[in-house]
PDB file of C-alpha atoms in Angstrom:
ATOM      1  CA  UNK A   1      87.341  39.721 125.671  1.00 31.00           C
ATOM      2  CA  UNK A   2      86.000  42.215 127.857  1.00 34.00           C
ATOM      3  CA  UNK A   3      86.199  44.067 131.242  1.00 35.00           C
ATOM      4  CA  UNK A   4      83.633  43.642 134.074  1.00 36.00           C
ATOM      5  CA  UNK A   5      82.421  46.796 136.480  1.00 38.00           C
ATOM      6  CA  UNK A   6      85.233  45.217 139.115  1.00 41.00           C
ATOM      7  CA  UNK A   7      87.499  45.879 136.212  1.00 40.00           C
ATOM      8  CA  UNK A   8      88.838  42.318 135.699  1.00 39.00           C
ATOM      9  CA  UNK A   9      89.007  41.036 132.407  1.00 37.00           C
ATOM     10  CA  UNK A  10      86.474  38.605 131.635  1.00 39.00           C
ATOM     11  CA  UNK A  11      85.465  36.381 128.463  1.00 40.00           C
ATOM     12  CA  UNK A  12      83.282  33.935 126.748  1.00 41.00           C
ATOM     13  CA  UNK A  13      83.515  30.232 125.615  1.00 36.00           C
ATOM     14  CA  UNK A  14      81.262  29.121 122.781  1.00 36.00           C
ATOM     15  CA  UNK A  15      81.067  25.137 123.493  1.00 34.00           C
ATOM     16  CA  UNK A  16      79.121  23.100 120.694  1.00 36.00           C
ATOM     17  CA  UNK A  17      77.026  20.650 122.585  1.00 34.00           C
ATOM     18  CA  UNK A  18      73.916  18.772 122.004  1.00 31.00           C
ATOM     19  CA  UNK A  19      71.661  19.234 124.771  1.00 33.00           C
ATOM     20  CA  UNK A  20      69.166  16.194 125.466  1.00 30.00           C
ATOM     21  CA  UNK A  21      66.777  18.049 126.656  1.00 32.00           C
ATOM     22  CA  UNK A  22      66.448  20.525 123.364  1.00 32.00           C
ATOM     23  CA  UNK A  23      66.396  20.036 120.025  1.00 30.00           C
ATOM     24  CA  UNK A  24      64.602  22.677 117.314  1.00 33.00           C
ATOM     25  CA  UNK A  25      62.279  20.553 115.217  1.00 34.00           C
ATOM     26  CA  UNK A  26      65.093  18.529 115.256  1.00 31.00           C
ATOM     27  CA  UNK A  27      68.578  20.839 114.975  1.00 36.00           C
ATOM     28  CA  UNK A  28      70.374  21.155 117.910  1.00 34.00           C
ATOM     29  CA  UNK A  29      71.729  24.497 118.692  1.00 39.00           C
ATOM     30  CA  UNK A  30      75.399  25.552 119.665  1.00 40.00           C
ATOM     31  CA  UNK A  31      75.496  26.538 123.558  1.00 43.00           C
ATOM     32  CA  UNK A  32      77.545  29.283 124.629  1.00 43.00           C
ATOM     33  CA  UNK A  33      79.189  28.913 128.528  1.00 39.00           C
ATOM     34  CA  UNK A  34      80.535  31.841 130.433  1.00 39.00           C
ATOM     35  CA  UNK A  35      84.091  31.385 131.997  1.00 37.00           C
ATOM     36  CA  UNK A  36      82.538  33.672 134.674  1.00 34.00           C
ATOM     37  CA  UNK A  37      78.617  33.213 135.970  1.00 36.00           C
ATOM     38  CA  UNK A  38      76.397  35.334 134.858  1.00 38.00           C
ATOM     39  CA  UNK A  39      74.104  37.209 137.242  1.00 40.00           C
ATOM     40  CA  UNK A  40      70.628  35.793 138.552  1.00 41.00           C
ATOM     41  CA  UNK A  41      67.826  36.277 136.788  1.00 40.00           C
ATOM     42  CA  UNK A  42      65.918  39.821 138.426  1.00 44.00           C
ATOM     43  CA  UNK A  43      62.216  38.996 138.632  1.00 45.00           C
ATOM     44  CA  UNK A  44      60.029  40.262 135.587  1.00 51.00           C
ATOM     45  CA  UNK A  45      62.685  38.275 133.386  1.00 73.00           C
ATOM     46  CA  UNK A  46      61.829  39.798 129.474  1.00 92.00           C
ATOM     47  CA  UNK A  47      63.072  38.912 126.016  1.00 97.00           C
ATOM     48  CA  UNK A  48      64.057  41.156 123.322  1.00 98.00           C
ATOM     49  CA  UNK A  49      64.503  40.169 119.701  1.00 98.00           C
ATOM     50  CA  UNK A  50      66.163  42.870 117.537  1.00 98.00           C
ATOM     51  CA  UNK A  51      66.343  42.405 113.556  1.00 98.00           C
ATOM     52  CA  UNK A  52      69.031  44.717 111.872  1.00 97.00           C
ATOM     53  CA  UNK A  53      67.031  46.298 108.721  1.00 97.00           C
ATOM     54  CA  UNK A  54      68.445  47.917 105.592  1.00 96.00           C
ATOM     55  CA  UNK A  55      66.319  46.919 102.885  1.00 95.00           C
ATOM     56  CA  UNK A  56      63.891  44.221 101.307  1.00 95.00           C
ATOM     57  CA  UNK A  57      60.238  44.866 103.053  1.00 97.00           C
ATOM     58  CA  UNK A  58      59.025  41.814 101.558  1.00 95.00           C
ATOM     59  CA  UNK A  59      61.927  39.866 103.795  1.00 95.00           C
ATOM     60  CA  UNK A  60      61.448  41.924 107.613  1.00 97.00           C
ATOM     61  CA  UNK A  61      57.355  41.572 106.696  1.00 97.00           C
ATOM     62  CA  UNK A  62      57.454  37.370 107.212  1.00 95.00           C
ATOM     63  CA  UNK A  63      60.680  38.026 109.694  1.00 96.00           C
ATOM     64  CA  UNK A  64      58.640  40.299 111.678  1.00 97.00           C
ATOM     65  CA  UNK A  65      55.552  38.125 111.601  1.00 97.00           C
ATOM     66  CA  UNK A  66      57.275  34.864 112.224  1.00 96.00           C
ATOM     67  CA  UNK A  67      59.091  36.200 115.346  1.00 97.00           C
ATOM     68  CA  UNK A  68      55.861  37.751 116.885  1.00 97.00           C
ATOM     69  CA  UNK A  69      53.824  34.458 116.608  1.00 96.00           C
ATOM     70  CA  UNK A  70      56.375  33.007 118.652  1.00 95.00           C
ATOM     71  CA  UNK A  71      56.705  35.360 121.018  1.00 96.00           C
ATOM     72  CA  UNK A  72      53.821  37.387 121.656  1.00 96.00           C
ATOM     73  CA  UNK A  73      54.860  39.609 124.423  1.00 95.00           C
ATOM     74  CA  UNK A  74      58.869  40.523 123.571  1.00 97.00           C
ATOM     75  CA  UNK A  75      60.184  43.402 122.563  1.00 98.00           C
ATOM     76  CA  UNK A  76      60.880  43.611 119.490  1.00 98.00           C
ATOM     77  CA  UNK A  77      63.678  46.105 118.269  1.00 98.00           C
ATOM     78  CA  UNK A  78      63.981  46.923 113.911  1.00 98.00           C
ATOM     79  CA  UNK A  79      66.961  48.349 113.866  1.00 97.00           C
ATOM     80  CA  UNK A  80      66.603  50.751 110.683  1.00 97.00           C
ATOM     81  CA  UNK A  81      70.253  50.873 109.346  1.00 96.00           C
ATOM     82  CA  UNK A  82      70.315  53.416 106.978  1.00 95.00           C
ATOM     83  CA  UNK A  83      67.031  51.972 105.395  1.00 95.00           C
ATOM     84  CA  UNK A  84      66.191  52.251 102.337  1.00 93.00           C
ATOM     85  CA  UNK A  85      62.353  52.030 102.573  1.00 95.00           C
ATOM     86  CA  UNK A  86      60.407  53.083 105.775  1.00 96.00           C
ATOM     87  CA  UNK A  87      59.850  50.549 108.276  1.00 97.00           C
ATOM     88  CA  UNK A  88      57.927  52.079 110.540  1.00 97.00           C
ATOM     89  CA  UNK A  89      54.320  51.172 109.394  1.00 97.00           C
ATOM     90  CA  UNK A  90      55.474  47.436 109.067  1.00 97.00           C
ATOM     91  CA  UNK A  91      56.505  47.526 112.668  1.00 97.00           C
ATOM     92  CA  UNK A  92      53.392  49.164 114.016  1.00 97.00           C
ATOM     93  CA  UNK A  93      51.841  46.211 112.452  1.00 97.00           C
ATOM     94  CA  UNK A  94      53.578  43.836 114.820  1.00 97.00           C
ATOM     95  CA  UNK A  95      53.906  46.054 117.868  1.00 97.00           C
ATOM     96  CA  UNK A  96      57.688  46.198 116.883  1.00 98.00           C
ATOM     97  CA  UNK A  97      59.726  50.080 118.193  1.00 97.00           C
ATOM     98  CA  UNK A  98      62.555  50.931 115.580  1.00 98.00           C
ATOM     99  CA  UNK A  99      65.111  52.419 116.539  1.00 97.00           C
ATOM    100  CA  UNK A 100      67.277  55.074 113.724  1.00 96.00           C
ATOM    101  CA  UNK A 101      70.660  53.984 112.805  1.00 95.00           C
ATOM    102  CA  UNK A 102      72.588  56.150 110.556  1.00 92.00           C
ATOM    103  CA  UNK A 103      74.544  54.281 108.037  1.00 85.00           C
ATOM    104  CA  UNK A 104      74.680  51.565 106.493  1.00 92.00           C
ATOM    105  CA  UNK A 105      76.643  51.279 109.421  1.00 93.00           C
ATOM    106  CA  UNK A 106      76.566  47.153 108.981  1.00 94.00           C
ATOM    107  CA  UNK A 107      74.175  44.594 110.682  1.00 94.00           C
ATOM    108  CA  UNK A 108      76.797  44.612 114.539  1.00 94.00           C
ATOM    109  CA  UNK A 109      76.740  48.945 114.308  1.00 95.00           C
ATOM    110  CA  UNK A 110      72.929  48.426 113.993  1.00 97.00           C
ATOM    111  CA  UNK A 111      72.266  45.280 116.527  1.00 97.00           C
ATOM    112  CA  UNK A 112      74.605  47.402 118.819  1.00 97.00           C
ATOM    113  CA  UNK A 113      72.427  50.360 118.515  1.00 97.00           C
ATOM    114  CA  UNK A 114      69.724  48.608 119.255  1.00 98.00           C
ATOM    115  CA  UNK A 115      70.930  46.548 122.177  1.00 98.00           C
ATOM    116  CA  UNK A 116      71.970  49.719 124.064  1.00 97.00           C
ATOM    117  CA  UNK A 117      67.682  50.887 124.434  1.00 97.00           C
ATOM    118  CA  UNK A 118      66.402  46.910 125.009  1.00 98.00           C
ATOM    119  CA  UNK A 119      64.915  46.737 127.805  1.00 96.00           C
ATOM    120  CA  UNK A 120      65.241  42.063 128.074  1.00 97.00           C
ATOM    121  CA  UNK A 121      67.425  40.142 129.869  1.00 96.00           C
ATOM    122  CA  UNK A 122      68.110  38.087 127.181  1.00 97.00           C
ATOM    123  CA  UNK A 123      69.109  39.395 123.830  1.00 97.00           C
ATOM    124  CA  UNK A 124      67.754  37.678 120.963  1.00 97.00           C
ATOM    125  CA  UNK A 125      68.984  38.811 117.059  1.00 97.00           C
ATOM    126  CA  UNK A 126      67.195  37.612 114.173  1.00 97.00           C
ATOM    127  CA  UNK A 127      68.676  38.931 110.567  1.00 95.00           C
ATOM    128  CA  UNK A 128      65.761  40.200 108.448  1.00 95.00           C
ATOM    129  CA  UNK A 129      65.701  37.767 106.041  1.00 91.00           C
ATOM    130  CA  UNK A 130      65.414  34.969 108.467  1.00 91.00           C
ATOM    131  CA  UNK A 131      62.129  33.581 109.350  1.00 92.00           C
ATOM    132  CA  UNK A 132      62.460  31.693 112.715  1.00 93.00           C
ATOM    133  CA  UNK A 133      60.246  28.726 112.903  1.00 91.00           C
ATOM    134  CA  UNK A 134      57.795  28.419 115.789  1.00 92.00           C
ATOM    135  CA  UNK A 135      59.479  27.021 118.924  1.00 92.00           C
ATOM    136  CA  UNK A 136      63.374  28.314 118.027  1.00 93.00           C
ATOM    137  CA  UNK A 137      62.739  31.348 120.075  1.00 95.00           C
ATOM    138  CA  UNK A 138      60.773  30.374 122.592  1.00 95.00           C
ATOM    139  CA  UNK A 139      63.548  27.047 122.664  1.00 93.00           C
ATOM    140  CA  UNK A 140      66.126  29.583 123.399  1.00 93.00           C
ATOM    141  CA  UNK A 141      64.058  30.801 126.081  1.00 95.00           C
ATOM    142  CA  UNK A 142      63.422  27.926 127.698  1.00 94.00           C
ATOM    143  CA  UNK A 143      67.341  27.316 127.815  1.00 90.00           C
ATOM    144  CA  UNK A 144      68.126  30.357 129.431  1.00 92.00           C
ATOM    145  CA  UNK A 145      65.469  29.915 131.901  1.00 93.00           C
ATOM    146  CA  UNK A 146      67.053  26.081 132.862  1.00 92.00           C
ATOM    147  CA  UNK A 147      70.315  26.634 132.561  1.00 89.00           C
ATOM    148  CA  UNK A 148      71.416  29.908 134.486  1.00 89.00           C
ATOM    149  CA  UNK A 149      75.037  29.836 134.101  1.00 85.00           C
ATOM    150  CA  UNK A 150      74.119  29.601 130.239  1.00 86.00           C
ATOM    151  CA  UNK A 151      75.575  33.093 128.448  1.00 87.00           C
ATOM    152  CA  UNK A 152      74.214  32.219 124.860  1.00 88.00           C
ATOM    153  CA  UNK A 153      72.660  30.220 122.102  1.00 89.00           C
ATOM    154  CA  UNK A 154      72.572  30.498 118.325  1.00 86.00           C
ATOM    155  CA  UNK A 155      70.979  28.175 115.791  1.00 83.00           C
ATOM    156  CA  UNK A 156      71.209  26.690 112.240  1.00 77.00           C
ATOM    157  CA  UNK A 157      69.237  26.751 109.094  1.00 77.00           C
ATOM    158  CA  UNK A 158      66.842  24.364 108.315  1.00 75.00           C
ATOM    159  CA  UNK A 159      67.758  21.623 105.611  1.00 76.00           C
ATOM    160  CA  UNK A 160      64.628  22.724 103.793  1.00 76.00           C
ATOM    161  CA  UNK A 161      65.104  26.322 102.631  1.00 72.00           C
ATOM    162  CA  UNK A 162      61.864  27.702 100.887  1.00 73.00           C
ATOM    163  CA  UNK A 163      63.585  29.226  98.138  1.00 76.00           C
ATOM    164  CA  UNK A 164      64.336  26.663  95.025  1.00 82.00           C
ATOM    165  CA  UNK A 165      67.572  28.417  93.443  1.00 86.00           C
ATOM    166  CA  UNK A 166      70.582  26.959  93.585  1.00 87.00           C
ATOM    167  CA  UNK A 167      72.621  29.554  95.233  1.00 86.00           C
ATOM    168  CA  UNK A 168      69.712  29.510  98.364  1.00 81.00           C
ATOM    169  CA  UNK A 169      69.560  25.852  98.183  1.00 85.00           C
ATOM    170  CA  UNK A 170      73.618  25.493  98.798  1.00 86.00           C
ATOM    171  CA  UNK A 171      73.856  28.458 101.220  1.00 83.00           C
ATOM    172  CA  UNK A 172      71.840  27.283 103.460  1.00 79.00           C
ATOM    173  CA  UNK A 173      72.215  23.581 103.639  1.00 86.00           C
ATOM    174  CA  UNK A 174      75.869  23.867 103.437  1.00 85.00           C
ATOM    175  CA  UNK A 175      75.482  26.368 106.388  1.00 78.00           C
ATOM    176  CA  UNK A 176      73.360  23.913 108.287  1.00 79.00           C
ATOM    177  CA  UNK A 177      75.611  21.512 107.621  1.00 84.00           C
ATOM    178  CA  UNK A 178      78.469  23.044 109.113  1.00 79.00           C
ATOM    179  CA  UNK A 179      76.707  24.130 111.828  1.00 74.00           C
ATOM    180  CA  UNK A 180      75.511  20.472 112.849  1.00 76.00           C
ATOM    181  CA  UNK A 181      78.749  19.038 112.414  1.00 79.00           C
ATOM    182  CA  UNK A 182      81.279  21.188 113.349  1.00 73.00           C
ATOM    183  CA  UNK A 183      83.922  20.116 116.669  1.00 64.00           C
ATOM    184  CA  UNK A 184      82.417  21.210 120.336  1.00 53.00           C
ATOM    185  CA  UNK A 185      84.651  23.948 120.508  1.00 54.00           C
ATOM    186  CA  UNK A 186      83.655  26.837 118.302  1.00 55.00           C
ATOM    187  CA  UNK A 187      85.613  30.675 118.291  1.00 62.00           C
ATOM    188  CA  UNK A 188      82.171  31.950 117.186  1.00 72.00           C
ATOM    189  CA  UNK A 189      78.660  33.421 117.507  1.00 81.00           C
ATOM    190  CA  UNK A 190      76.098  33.536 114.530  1.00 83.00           C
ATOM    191  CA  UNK A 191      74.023  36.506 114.938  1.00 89.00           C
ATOM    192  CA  UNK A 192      71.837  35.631 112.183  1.00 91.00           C
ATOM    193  CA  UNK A 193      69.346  33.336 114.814  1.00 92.00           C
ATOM    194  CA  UNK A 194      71.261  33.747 118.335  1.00 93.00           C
ATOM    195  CA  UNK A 195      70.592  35.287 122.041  1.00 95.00           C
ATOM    196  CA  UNK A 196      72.846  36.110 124.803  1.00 94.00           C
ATOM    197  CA  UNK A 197      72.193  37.397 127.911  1.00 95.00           C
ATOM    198  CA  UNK A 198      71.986  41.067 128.147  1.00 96.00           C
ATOM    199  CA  UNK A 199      74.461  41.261 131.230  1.00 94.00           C
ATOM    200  CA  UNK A 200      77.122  39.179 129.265  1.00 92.00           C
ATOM    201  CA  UNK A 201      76.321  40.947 125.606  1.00 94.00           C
ATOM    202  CA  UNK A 202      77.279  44.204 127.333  1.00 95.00           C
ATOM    203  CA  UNK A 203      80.015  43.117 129.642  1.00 93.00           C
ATOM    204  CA  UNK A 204      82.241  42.204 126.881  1.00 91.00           C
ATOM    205  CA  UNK A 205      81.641  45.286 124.586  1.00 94.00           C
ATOM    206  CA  UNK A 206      78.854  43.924 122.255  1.00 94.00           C
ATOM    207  CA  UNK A 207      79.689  43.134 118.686  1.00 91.00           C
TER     208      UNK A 207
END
């Protein structure tokens, strides 16, 4: 719940549905309605991933690189929470600003943070150890742009996760799972592979 500038309360509905006209190399993604309308779209409409960072180079490197392939002119936000290694070269690589958070402050602190300086109408958060495959982002996109009383979209993981251990293998195909079969209704947003628009992410307070 939140409180628009008129000052009346205000909130969003996350509604599982399986759009026809999307489906990322084959998962559908949750859609999330607004109870109120969003705003139009201003013209010079802009995207802005942001990727919470603490630790694990190796991880943001093929985050950072996947996201950038598939969307060569966002923003893109690393927001450094309390990092452990520097970030900054591995961002200059991929044209990526970071953005300071002290902390550990947790991955919502940090995607808050970095939310506050984006400069997109649409608000796009990738964790740093998820690589998004080529047309989820731009997918997401795409919905935004079709749909304009659409407030969000978040995604699932794939039910072929690179890494062979068992833990990685049940995590994330149990996760998928869930995620492709759970009621319409859902109480939740996964920030792991989601976007909202900017208007609505800030309306209601952020994380």
């Amino acid at each position: 719940l939140g409180v628009d500038q008129s000052g009346r309360k205000t909130s969003l509905r996350i509604t599982r549905t399986l759009p026809a006209d999307f489906c990322a190399t084959g998962r559908p993604f949750a859609l999330v309605s607004a109870v109120v309308s969003p705003a139009p779209d201003q013209p010079g409409r802009s995207s802005s991933v942001i990727i919470p960072f603490h630790s694990n180079l190796r991880h943001l490197e093929l985050s950072l690189g996947a996201a950038r392939q598939s969307m060569p002119d966002a923003e893109i936000i690393v927001a450094a929470d309390g990092a452990r290694q520097d970030c900054r070269p591995l961002a200059d690589v991929y044209r990526a600003k970071v953005v300071e958070v002290p902390g550990p402050s947790g991955p919502a602190s940090a995607g808050n943070r970095a939310a506050a300086v984006a400069r997109g109408d649409v608000l796009m958060f990738v964790d740093a150890d998820v690589v998004v495959s080529p047309d989820a982002l731009p997918g997401m996109r795409a919905l935004f742009d079709k749909h304009p009383d659409l407030a969000g979209v978040f995604g699932a993981y794939d039910e072929a996760p690179p890494e062979q251990n068992f833990m990685s293998q049940y995590r994330n195909l149990s996760h998928s799972y869930i995620h492709q079969t759970g009621v319409r209704e859902a109480a939740t947003f996964w920030a792991g592979l989601g976007a909202v628009r900017a208007g609505g992410f800030h309306m209601v307070g952020g994380f």
